Short mmCIF file of C-alpha atoms in Angstrom, two decimals:
data_model
loop_
_atom_site.label_atom_id
_atom_site.label_comp_id
_atom_site.label_asym_id
_atom_site.label_seq_id
_atom_site.Cartn_x
_atom_site.Cartn_y
_atom_site.Cartn_z
CA GLY X 1446 -4.30 13.35 12.01
CA ASN X 1447 -2.21 11.78 9.29
CA SER X 1448 -3.23 11.92 5.65
CA VAL X 1449 -1.81 12.01 2.14
CA THR X 1450 -3.19 13.95 -0.81
CA GLN X 1451 -1.87 13.23 -4.25
CA MET X 1452 -2.54 14.54 -7.69
CA GLU X 1453 -5.66 13.23 -9.33
CA GLY X 1454 -5.13 11.25 -12.47
CA PRO X 1455 -5.04 9.89 -14.95
CA VAL X 1456 -1.80 11.30 -16.30
CA THR X 1457 -1.02 10.60 -19.94
CA LEU X 1458 2.42 11.36 -21.37
CA SER X 1459 4.46 10.62 -24.44
CA GLU X 1460 7.63 8.62 -24.08
CA GLU X 1461 10.63 10.72 -22.93
CA ALA X 1462 8.39 13.41 -21.41
CA PHE X 1463 9.05 14.83 -17.95
CA LEU X 1464 6.87 13.50 -15.14
CA THR X 1465 5.72 15.14 -11.95
CA ILE X 1466 3.14 13.63 -9.63
CA ASN X 1467 2.35 15.90 -6.72
CA CYS X 1468 1.99 14.62 -3.18
CA THR X 1469 1.38 16.59 0.00
CA TYR X 1470 0.90 15.26 3.47
CA THR X 1471 -0.46 16.11 6.88
CA ALA X 1472 1.20 14.46 9.83
CA THR X 1473 1.82 14.83 13.50
CA GLY X 1474 5.50 14.50 14.18
CA TYR X 1475 8.09 13.46 11.62
CA PRO X 1476 6.87 10.75 9.31
CA SER X 1477 8.76 8.71 6.75
CA LEU X 1478 7.53 9.18 3.19
CA PHE X 1479 7.23 6.64 0.40
CA TRP X 1480 6.26 6.15 -3.19
CA TYR X 1481 4.83 2.78 -4.13
CA VAL X 1482 4.14 1.60 -7.68
CA GLN X 1483 1.54 -0.89 -8.85
CA TYR X 1484 2.02 -2.40 -12.29
CA PRO X 1485 -1.03 -3.89 -14.03
CA GLY X 1486 -2.24 -7.07 -12.36
CA GLU X 1487 0.31 -6.91 -9.57
CA GLY X 1488 0.55 -5.86 -5.95
CA LEU X 1489 2.22 -2.67 -4.81
CA GLN X 1490 5.98 -2.50 -4.53
CA LEU X 1491 8.19 0.09 -2.92
CA LEU X 1492 9.68 2.53 -5.43
CA LEU X 1493 11.56 4.90 -3.14
CA LYS X 1494 11.52 6.39 0.33
CA ALA X 1495 12.84 9.25 2.46
CA THR X 1496 12.98 9.18 6.22
CA LYS X 1497 13.77 12.78 7.17
CA ALA X 1498 13.52 16.33 5.90
CA ASP X 1499 15.62 17.18 2.83
CA ASP X 1500 16.30 13.51 2.11
CA LYS X 1501 16.01 12.56 -1.54
CA GLY X 1502 14.79 9.09 -2.43
CA SER X 1503 15.66 7.74 -5.85
CA ASN X 1504 15.23 4.55 -7.84
CA LYS X 1505 14.86 3.58 -11.51
CA GLY X 1506 15.27 7.20 -12.58
CA PHE X 1507 12.52 8.43 -10.25
CA GLU X 1508 13.25 10.95 -7.51
CA ALA X 1509 11.37 12.59 -4.68
CA THR X 1510 12.60 15.05 -2.04
CA TYR X 1511 11.14 15.26 1.45
CA ARG X 1512 10.18 18.94 1.86
CA LYS X 1513 9.13 19.65 5.41
CA GLU X 1514 8.51 23.36 4.78
CA THR X 1515 5.94 22.62 2.09
CA THR X 1516 4.89 19.20 3.47
CA SER X 1517 5.45 17.71 0.04
CA PHE X 1518 7.06 14.67 -1.56
CA HIS X 1519 6.55 15.11 -5.29
CA LEU X 1520 7.60 12.30 -7.60
CA GLU X 1521 9.64 13.23 -10.68
CA LYS X 1522 11.27 11.50 -13.60
CA GLY X 1523 13.13 13.24 -16.36
CA SER X 1524 12.24 10.91 -19.21
CA VAL X 1525 9.42 8.41 -18.85
CA GLN X 1526 9.19 5.12 -20.69
CA VAL X 1527 6.23 3.01 -21.77
CA SER X 1528 7.23 0.52 -19.07
CA ASP X 1529 6.59 3.19 -16.42
CA SER X 1530 2.85 2.94 -17.05
CA ALA X 1531 1.38 2.03 -13.67
CA VAL X 1532 -0.47 3.42 -10.67
CA TYR X 1533 1.68 5.40 -8.25
CA PHE X 1534 0.84 5.77 -4.57
CA CYS X 1535 2.30 8.27 -2.16
CA ALA X 1536 2.34 7.12 1.46
CA LEU X 1537 3.52 8.13 4.89
CA SER X 1538 4.41 6.09 7.90
CA ASP X 1539 4.12 7.49 11.36
CA LEU X 1540 6.11 6.35 14.31
CA PRO X 1541 4.47 3.84 16.63
CA ASP X 1542 2.32 5.33 19.34
CA ARG X 1543 3.52 4.91 22.86
CA GLY X 1544 2.26 1.55 24.02
CA SER X 1545 1.67 0.37 20.47
CA THR X 1546 4.04 -1.33 18.12
CA LEU X 1547 2.21 -0.38 14.95
CA GLY X 1548 3.62 2.30 12.70
CA ARG X 1549 0.75 2.76 10.28
CA LEU X 1550 1.12 3.37 6.58
CA TYR X 1551 -1.28 5.96 5.13
CA PHE X 1552 -1.79 5.87 1.37
CA GLY X 1553 -2.92 8.48 -1.08
CA ARG X 1554 -5.61 7.49 -3.58
CA GLY X 1555 -3.16 6.68 -6.36
CA THR X 1556 -2.36 8.31 -9.71
CA GLN X 1557 -2.68 6.33 -12.92
CA LEU X 1558 0.16 7.04 -15.36
CA THR X 1559 -0.06 5.99 -18.99
CA VAL X 1560 2.93 6.52 -21.27
CA TRP X 1561 2.44 6.30 -25.04
CA PRO X 1562 5.25 5.41 -27.43
CA ILE H 1330 10.97 -17.02 -4.68
CA ALA H 1331 10.40 -15.45 -1.27
CA GLY H 1332 7.35 -13.32 -0.82
CA ILE H 1333 3.64 -13.30 -0.11
CA THR H 1334 1.21 -15.77 -1.57
CA GLN H 1335 -2.51 -15.02 -1.67
CA ALA H 1336 -5.33 -17.37 -2.60
CA PRO H 1337 -7.64 -17.41 -4.41
CA THR H 1338 -6.59 -14.92 -7.07
CA SER H 1339 -10.19 -14.38 -8.05
CA GLN H 1340 -13.57 -15.46 -6.68
CA ILE H 1341 -17.22 -14.81 -7.36
CA LEU H 1342 -19.37 -15.26 -4.30
CA ALA H 1343 -23.08 -15.14 -3.52
CA ALA H 1344 -24.16 -12.64 -0.88
CA GLY H 1345 -24.50 -14.21 2.55
CA ARG H 1346 -21.79 -16.81 1.97
CA ARG H 1347 -18.74 -17.16 4.14
CA MET H 1348 -15.35 -16.67 2.50
CA THR H 1349 -11.76 -16.89 3.68
CA LEU H 1350 -8.92 -15.27 1.79
CA ARG H 1351 -5.61 -16.92 2.52
CA CYS H 1352 -2.26 -15.21 2.91
CA THR H 1353 1.12 -16.80 3.57
CA GLN H 1354 4.53 -15.16 3.79
CA ASP H 1355 7.93 -16.81 3.93
CA MET H 1356 10.01 -13.80 4.92
CA ARG H 1357 9.51 -14.26 8.68
CA HIS H 1358 8.11 -10.76 8.94
CA ASN H 1359 6.53 -9.85 12.24
CA ALA H 1360 3.76 -7.61 10.94
CA MET H 1361 1.03 -8.47 8.46
CA TYR H 1362 -1.82 -6.46 7.02
CA TRP H 1363 -4.96 -6.73 4.93
CA TYR H 1364 -5.94 -3.85 2.65
CA ARG H 1365 -8.78 -3.43 0.24
CA GLN H 1366 -8.34 -1.42 -2.93
CA ASP H 1367 -11.29 0.35 -4.48
CA LEU H 1368 -11.29 2.71 -7.45
CA GLY H 1369 -11.01 6.32 -6.33
CA LEU H 1370 -10.41 5.35 -2.71
CA GLY H 1371 -6.91 3.94 -2.85
CA LEU H 1372 -5.94 1.39 -0.24
CA ARG H 1373 -7.70 1.12 3.09
CA LEU H 1374 -6.46 -0.94 6.00
CA ILE H 1375 -8.89 -3.60 7.19
CA HIS H 1376 -6.95 -5.43 9.91
CA TYR H 1377 -3.38 -5.82 10.95
CA SER H 1378 -1.20 -7.99 13.16
CA ASN H 1379 2.00 -6.85 14.86
CA THR H 1380 3.10 -10.36 15.72
CA ALA H 1381 1.76 -13.89 15.96
CA GLY H 1382 -1.11 -14.09 18.42
CA THR H 1383 -2.16 -10.43 18.17
CA THR H 1384 -4.46 -8.60 15.78
CA GLY H 1385 -5.91 -5.11 15.52
CA LYS H 1386 -8.55 -3.17 13.61
CA GLY H 1387 -7.73 -0.82 10.78
CA GLU H 1388 -9.88 1.81 9.07
CA VAL H 1389 -12.61 -0.48 7.70
CA PRO H 1390 -12.82 -3.62 9.87
CA ASP H 1391 -16.58 -4.16 9.90
CA GLY H 1392 -17.67 -7.43 8.32
CA TYR H 1393 -14.15 -8.89 8.41
CA SER H 1394 -12.19 -10.95 10.89
CA VAL H 1395 -8.60 -12.16 10.99
CA SER H 1396 -6.45 -14.55 12.98
CA ARG H 1397 -2.71 -14.92 13.40
CA ALA H 1398 -1.99 -18.36 14.78
CA ASN H 1399 1.61 -18.32 13.53
CA THR H 1400 4.11 -15.98 11.92
CA ASP H 1401 3.50 -17.04 8.34
CA ASP H 1402 -0.29 -17.11 7.92
CA PHE H 1403 -2.86 -14.32 8.16
CA PRO H 1404 -6.26 -15.36 6.78
CA LEU H 1405 -9.06 -12.84 6.26
CA THR H 1406 -12.63 -14.06 6.74
CA LEU H 1407 -15.87 -12.54 5.53
CA ALA H 1408 -18.49 -14.17 7.75
CA SER H 1409 -21.46 -13.20 5.57
CA ALA H 1410 -20.42 -11.47 2.36
CA VAL H 1411 -22.26 -8.38 1.08
CA PRO H 1412 -21.98 -6.68 -2.33
CA SER H 1413 -20.12 -3.69 -0.81
CA GLN H 1414 -17.27 -6.08 -0.06
CA THR H 1415 -16.63 -6.46 -3.78
CA SER H 1416 -13.03 -5.30 -4.05
CA VAL H 1417 -9.44 -6.30 -4.61
CA TYR H 1418 -7.83 -7.47 -1.39
CA PHE H 1419 -4.12 -7.20 -0.76
CA CYS H 1420 -2.17 -8.91 1.96
CA ALA H 1421 1.12 -7.32 2.99
CA SER H 1422 3.89 -7.85 5.49
CA SER H 1423 6.73 -5.86 6.98
CA GLU H 1424 9.66 -6.23 9.32
CA ILE H 1425 9.73 -5.16 12.95
CA ILE H 1426 7.49 -2.16 13.43
CA GLY H 1427 9.32 0.92 14.58
CA GLY H 1428 12.61 -0.16 13.15
CA PRO H 1429 14.44 1.58 10.30
CA ASN H 1430 12.33 -0.18 7.70
CA THR H 1431 8.96 0.83 9.10
CA GLY H 1432 6.59 1.48 6.22
CA GLU H 1433 8.33 -0.83 3.76
CA LEU H 1434 5.57 -3.24 2.98
CA PHE H 1435 5.75 -6.28 0.77
CA PHE H 1436 2.51 -7.00 -1.03
CA GLY H 1437 0.89 -10.08 -2.47
CA GLU H 1438 -0.61 -9.99 -5.94
CA GLY H 1439 -4.13 -9.53 -4.70
CA SER H 1440 -7.39 -11.44 -4.53
CA ARG H 1441 -10.24 -10.08 -6.62
CA LEU H 1442 -13.55 -10.77 -4.90
CA THR H 1443 -16.96 -10.17 -6.45
CA VAL H 1444 -20.03 -10.50 -4.23
CA LEU H 1445 -23.31 -10.82 -6.10
#
């Protein structure tokens, strides 16, 4: 089946530190991979995505590369800011089953990131 | 501003009461979803709808029902609330399933429900 496992938090960093949040997945077929971010008191919003192997998604200084050989999609940022404090969710989307039009989104459990000034 | 509107934002409810969480989107998205978010468990899909007039069960559908009478609205009903349904509920929508944007969900700001 499809599942996502991401690094347990919380992660606490000083401003300008390097960030890595690990994410690995199990999937049948060739899923698309996503990182979503949830800022305090808000809903989730898409941060970046990659739709095929070796694709790199990037946004707001964050990057993640779709690694099929290691079934991973680790999130990285070279220099975090206080404003990056949030919960980060790794997710995968499978293709719709034959006869179904639903491509489900499977979420990891989320990693809380706190950045101190 | 286009997006998803959920109501109420917060509610305290006695066990056994009926409750409907409202969700409206103005993006004309075909698919809509209800998730619940619980600490340590991430997001779990309750129900979904591919298009107006159709609904389906997600991972944790028991105790919840949905309807999709039109494209814009997707209410979630708890027929008889229980304390284990205390959670934050998120409504989401997306474009045509199976297209290039599959998996790009737009979320509301959530409805925090406490069942006593």
